[in-house]
mmCIF file of C-alpha atoms in Angstrom:
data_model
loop_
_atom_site.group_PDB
_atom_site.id
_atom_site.type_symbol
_atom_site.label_atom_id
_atom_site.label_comp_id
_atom_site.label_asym_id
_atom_site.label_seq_id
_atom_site.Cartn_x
_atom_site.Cartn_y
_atom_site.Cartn_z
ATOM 1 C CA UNK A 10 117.643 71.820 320.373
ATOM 2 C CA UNK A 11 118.153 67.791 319.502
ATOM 3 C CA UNK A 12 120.250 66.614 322.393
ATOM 4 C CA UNK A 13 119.452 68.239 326.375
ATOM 5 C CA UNK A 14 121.421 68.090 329.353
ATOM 6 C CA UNK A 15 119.708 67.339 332.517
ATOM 7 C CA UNK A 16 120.714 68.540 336.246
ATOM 8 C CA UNK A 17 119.055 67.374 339.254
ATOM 9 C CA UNK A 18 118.495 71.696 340.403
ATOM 10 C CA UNK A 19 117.156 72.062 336.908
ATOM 11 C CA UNK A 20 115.051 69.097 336.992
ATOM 12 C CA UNK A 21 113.864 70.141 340.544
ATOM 13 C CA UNK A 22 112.799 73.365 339.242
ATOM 14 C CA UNK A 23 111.105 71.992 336.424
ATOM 15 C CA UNK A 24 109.059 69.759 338.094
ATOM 16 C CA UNK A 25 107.864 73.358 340.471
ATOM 17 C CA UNK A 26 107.281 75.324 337.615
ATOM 18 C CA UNK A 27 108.175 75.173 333.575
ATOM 19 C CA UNK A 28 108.445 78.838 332.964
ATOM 20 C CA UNK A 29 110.972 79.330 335.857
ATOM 21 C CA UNK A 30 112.743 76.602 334.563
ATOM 22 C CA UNK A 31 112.601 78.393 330.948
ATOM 23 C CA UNK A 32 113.921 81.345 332.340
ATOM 24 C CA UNK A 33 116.742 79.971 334.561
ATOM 25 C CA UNK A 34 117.943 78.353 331.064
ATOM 26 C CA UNK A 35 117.603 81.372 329.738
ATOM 27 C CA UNK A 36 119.890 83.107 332.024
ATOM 28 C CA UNK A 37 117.438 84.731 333.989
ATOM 29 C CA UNK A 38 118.470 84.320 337.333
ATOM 30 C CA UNK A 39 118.888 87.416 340.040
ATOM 31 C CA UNK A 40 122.114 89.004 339.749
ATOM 32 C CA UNK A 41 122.801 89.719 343.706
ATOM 33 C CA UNK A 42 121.444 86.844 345.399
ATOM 34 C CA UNK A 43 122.880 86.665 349.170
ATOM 35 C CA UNK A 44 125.105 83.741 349.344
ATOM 36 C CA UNK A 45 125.190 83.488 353.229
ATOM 37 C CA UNK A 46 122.161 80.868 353.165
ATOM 38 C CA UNK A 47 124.449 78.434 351.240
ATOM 39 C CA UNK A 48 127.730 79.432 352.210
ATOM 40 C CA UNK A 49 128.053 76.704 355.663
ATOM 41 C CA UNK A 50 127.560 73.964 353.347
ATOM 42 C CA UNK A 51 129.368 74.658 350.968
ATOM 43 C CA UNK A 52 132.417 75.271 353.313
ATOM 44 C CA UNK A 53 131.265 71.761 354.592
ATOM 45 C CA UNK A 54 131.530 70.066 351.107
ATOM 46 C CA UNK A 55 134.390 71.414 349.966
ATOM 47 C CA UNK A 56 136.652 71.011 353.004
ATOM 48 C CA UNK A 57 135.440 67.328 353.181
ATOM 49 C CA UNK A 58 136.151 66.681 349.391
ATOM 50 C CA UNK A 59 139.601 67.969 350.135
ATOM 51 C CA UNK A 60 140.098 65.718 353.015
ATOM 52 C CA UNK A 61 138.585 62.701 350.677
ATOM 53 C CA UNK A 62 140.939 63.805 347.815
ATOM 54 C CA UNK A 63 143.737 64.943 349.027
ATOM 55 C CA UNK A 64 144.967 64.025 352.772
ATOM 56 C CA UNK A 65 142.505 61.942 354.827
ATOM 57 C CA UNK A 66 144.668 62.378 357.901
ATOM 58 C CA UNK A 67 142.809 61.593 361.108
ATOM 59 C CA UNK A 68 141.758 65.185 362.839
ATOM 60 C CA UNK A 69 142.804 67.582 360.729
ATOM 61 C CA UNK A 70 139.372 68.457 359.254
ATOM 62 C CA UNK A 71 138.332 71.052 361.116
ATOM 63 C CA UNK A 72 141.887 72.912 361.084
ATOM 64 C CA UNK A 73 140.860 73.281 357.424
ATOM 65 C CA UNK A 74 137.654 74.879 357.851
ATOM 66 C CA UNK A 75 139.212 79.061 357.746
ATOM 67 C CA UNK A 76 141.338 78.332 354.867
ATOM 68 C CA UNK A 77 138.144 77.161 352.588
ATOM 69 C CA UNK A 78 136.267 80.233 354.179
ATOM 70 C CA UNK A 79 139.032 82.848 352.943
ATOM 71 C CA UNK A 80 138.922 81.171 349.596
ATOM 72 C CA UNK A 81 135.080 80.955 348.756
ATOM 73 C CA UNK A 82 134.758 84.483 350.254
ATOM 74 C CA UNK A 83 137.112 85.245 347.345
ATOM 75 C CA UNK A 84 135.258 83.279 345.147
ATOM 76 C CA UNK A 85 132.157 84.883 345.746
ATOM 77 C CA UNK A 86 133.630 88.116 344.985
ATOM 78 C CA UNK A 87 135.578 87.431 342.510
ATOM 79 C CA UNK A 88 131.560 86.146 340.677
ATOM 80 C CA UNK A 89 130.281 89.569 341.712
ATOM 81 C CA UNK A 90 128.024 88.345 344.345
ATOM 82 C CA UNK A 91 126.698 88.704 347.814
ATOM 83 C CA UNK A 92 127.508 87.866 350.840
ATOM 84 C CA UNK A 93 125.940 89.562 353.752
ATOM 85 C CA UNK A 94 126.895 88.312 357.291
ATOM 86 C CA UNK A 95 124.092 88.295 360.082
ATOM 87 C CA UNK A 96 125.820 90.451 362.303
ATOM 88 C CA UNK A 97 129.403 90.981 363.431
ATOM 89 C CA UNK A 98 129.871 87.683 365.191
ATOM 90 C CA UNK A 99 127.899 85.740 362.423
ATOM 91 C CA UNK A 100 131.412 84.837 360.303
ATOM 92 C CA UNK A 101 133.106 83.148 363.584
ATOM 93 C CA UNK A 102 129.811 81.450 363.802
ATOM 94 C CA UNK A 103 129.633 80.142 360.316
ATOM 95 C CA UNK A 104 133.320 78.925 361.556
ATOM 96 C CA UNK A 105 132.866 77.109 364.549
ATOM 97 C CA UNK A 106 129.625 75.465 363.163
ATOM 98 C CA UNK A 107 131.665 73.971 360.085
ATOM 99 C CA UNK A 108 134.625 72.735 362.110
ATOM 100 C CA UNK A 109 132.048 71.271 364.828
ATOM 101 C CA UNK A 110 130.283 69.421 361.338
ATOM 102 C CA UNK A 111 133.672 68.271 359.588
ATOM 103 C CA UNK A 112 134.590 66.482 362.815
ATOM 104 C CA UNK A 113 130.908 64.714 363.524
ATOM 105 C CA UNK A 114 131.303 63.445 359.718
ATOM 106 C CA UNK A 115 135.199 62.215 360.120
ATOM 107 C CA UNK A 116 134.037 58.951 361.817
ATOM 108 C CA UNK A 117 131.373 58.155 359.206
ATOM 109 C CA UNK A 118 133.871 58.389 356.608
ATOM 110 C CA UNK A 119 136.366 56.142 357.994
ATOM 111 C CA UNK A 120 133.514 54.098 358.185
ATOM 112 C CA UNK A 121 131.504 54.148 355.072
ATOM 113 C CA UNK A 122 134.142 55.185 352.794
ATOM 114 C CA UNK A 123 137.672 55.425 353.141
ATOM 115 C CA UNK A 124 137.366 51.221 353.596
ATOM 116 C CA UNK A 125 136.585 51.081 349.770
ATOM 117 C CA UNK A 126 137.256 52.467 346.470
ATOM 118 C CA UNK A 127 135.872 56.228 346.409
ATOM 119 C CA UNK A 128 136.011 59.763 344.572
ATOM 120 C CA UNK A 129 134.571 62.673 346.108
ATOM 121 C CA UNK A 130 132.939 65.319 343.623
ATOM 122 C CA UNK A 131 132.356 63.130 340.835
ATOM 123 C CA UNK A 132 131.269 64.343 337.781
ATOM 124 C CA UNK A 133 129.181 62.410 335.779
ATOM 125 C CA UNK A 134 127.379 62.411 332.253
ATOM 126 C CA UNK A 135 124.748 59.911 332.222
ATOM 127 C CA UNK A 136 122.974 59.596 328.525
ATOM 128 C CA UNK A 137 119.606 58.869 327.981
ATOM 129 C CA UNK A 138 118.331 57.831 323.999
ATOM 130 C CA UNK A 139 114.774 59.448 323.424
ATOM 131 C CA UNK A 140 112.768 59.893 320.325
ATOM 132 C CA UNK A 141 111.981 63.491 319.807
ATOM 133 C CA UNK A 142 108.571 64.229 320.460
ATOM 134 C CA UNK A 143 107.932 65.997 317.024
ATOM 135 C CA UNK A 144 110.434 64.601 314.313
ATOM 136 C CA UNK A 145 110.259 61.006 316.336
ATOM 137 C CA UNK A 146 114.446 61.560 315.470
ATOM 138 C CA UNK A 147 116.674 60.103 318.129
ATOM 139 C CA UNK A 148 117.479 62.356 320.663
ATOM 140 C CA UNK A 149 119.704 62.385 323.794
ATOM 141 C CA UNK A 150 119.060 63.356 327.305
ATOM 142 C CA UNK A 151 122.533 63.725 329.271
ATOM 143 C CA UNK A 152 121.982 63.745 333.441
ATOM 144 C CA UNK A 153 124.983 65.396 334.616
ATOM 145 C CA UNK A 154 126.059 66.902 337.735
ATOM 146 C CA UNK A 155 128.319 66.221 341.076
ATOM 147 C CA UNK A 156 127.874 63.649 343.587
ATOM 148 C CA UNK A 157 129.280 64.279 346.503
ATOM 149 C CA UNK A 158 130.730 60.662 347.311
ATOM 150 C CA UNK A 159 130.652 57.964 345.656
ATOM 151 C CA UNK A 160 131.529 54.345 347.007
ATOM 152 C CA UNK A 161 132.372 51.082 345.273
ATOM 153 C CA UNK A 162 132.209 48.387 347.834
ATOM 154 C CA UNK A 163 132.333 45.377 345.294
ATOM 155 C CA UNK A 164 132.395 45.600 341.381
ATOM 156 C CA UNK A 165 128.617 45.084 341.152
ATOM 157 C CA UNK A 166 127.790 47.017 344.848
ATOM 158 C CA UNK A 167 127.942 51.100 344.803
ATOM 159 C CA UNK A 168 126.914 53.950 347.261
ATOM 160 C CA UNK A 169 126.158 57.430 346.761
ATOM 161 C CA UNK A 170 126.135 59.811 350.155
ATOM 162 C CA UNK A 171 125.679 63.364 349.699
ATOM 163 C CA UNK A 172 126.606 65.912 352.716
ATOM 164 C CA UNK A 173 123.678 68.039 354.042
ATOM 165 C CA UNK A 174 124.708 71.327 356.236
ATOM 166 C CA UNK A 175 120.908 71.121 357.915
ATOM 167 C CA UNK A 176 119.812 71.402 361.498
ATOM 168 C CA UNK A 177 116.667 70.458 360.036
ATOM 169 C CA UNK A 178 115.923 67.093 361.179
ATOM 170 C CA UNK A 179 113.198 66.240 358.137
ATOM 171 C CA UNK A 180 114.802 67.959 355.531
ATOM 172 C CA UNK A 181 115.916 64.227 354.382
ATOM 173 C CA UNK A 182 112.322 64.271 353.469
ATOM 174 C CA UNK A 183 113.082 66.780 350.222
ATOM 175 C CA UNK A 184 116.308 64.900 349.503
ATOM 176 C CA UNK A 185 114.380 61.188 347.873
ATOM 177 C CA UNK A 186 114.730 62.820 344.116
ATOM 178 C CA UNK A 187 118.079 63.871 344.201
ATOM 179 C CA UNK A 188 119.424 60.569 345.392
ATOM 180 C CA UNK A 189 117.129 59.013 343.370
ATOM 181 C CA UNK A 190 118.387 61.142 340.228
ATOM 182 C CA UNK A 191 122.267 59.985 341.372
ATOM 183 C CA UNK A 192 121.448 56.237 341.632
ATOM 184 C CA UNK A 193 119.629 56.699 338.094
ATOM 185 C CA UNK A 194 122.510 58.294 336.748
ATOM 186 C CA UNK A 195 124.614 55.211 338.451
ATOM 187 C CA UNK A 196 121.926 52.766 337.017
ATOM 188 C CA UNK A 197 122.898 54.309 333.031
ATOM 189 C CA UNK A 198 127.168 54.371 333.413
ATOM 190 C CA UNK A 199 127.635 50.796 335.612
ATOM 191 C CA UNK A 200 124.461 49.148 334.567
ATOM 192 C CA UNK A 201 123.379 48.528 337.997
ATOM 193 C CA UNK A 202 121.820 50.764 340.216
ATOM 194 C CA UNK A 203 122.930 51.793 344.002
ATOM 195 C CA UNK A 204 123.238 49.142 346.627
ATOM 196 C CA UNK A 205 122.540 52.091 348.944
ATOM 197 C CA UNK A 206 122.316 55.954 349.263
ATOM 198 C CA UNK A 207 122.791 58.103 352.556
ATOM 199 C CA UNK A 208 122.947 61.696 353.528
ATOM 200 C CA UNK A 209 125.960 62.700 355.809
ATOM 201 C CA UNK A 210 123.977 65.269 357.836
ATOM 202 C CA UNK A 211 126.368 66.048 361.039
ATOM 203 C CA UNK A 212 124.315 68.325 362.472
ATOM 204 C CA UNK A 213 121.556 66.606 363.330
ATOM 205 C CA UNK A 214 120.816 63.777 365.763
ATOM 206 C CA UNK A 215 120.666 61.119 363.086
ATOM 207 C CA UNK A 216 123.919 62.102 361.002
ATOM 208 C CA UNK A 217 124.260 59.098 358.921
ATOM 209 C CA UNK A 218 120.684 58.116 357.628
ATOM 210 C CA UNK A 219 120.489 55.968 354.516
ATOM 211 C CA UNK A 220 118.209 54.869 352.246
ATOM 212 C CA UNK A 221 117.731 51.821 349.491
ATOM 213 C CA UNK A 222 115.482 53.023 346.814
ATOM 214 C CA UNK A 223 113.423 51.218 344.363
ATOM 215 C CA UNK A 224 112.424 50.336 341.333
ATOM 216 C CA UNK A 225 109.471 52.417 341.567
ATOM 217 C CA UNK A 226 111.105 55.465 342.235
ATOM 218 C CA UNK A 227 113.768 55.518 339.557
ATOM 219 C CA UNK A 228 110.859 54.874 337.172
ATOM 220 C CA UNK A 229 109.095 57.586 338.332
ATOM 221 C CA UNK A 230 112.434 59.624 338.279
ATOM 222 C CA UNK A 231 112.805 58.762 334.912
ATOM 223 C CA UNK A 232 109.271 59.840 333.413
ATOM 224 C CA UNK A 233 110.242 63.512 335.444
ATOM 225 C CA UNK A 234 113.238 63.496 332.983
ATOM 226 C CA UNK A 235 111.689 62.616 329.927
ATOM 227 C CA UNK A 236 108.905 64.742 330.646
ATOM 228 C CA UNK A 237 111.328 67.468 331.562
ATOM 229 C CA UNK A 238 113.243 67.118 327.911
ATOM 230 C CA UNK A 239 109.589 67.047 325.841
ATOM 231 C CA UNK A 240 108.743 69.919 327.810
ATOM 232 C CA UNK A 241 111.397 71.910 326.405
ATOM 233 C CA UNK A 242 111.445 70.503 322.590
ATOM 234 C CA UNK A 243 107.678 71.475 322.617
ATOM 235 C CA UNK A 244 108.427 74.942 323.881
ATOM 236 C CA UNK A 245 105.994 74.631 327.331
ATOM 237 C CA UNK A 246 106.633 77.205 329.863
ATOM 238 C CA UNK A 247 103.913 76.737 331.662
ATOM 239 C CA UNK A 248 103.866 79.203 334.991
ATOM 240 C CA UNK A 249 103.335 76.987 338.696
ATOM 241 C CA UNK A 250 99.963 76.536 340.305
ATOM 242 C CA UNK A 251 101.055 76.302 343.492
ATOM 243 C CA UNK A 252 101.926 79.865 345.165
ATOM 244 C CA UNK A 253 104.357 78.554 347.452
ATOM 245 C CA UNK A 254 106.856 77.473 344.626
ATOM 246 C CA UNK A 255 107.213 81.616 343.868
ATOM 247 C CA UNK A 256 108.355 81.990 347.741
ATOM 248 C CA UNK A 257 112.226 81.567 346.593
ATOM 249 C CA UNK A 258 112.067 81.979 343.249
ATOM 250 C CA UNK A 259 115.258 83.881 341.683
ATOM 251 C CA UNK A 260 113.926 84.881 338.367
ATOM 252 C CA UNK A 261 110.661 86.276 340.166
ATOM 253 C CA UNK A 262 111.814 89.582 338.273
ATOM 254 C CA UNK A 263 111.464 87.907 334.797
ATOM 255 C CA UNK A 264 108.598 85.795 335.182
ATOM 256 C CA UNK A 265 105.276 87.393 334.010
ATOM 257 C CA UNK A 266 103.152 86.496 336.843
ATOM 258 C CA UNK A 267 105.063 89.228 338.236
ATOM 259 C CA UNK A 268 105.286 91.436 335.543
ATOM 260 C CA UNK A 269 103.611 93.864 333.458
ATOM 261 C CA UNK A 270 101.434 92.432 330.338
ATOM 262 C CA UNK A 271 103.471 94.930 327.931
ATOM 263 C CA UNK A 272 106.577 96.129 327.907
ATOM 264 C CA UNK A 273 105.797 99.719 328.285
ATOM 265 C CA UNK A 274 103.305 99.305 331.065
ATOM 266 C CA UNK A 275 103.084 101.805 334.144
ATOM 267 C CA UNK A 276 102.086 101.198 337.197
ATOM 268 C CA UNK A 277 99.067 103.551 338.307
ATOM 269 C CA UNK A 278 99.882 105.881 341.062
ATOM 270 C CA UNK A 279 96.712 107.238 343.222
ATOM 271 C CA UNK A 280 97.539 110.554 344.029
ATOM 272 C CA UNK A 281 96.117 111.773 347.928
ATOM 273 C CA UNK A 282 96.084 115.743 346.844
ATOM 274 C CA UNK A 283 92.844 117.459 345.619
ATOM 275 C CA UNK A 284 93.295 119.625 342.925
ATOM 276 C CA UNK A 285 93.997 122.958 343.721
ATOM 277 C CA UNK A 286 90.800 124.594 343.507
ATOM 278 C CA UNK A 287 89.099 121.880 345.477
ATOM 279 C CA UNK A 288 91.897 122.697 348.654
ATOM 280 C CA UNK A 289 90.785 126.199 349.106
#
């Protein structure tokens, strides 16, 4: 493999552990994984990219919320997976909870967005030249993923926000590397890097917090990357030290810190019976 393409959940699980990030390449992942954990935010996204795209008429978000619900159950079933609601109530809740979060976000976007140029789920290919790390041939590293929105408020002056469906008022904390891997990615197409990035989070007290990154950090991004892409020319697959990366993992079943040394190994099985002649 010369060239590699790069996506923030794949560098993110690289960076936690090189042999789940092996296997998730190698199409490892858990067949039936319940969707219900990320099916509010995505409702959330997509509803708000079709708003964006589409018809940014002033209210009408959260009108939209059961249609995207209907469609991305039908998605999810048409993929063959999961989803398990919480209890009978739990899908009315998932409901009310996305319209309440489209209409906390509608007056940040009129705000922050619909002012200026935009495109909502913008899909990007940002390459990267690197010499390989055996054949020293020149190699390229594509990022490439979504961004949620992205802003041009003056031809050298962009913005990326990304839409969080969190109660969680630190989770902002875990979000620093993604935005740092968009305003990279930004950095490589325009030439200049973001003027600012944010996270739309609606449901919690501060819903519009932003963020200006720096140098430092999209150099430090950028050595994750690289190291990422020699990581995989040079075959490493080397399992996590830290215990509480395997908490979540989805290819837990593949991964042999969970599995048996050989392929034909038992388990052993203690048996609580005496033999016969020692019962009597």
């Amino acid at each position: 493999m010369t060239n590699i393409r790069i996506s923030w959940s794949a560098l993110r699980n690289h960076m936690e552990c090189h042999q789940r990030s092996f296997l998730q390449r190698s199409g490892k992942k858990a067949k039936f994984q319940d969707q219900r954990v990320f099916f509010p935010g995505t409702v959330t996204d997509r509803v708000v990219r079709d708003w964006l795209l589409n018809n940014p008429e002033p209210g009408i978000m959260p009108d939209m919320v059961e249609q995207f619900v209907l469609s991305e159950e039908k998605v999810i079933e048409e993929e063959g997976k999961q989803l398990r609601w919480k209890n009978p109530s739990d899908r009315d809740f998932v409901i009310q909870e996305c319209q309440q979060a489209v209409r906390d976000i509608e007056p940040f976007l009129n705000k922050y967005v619909l002012p200026y140029e935009y495109d909502a789920d913008f899909a990007f290919q940002a390459p990267i030249n690197a010499p390989h790390p055996i054949t020293g041939d020149p190699s390229t590293i594509t990022l490439n993923g979504f961004m949620d929105i992205v802003v041009r408020m003056a031809p050298d002056k962009w913005a990326v926000y990304d839409v969080k469906h969190t109660k969680d008022e630190y989770y902002w904390k875990k979000t620093r590397g993604q935005l740092s891997f968009y305003d990279l990615a930004m950095e490589i197409m325009f030439g200049v890097p973001t003027t600012v990035t944010g996270l739309l989070q609606p449901l919690c007290k501060d819903k519009f917090k932003t963020f200006v990154l720096t140098e430092d950090e999209r150099t430090i991004l950028l050595k994750h990357v690289i190291d990422m892409a020699n990581d995989i020319w040079l075959d490493n697959k080397e399992l996590t030290t830290d215990p509480g990366n395997c908490s979540f993992c989805n290819v837990k079943h593949a991964c042999s810190k969970f599995t048996p040394a050989t392929p034909d190994a038992k388990k052993k099985v203690v048996s609580l019976l005496l033999p016969k002649d020692q019962n009597e």
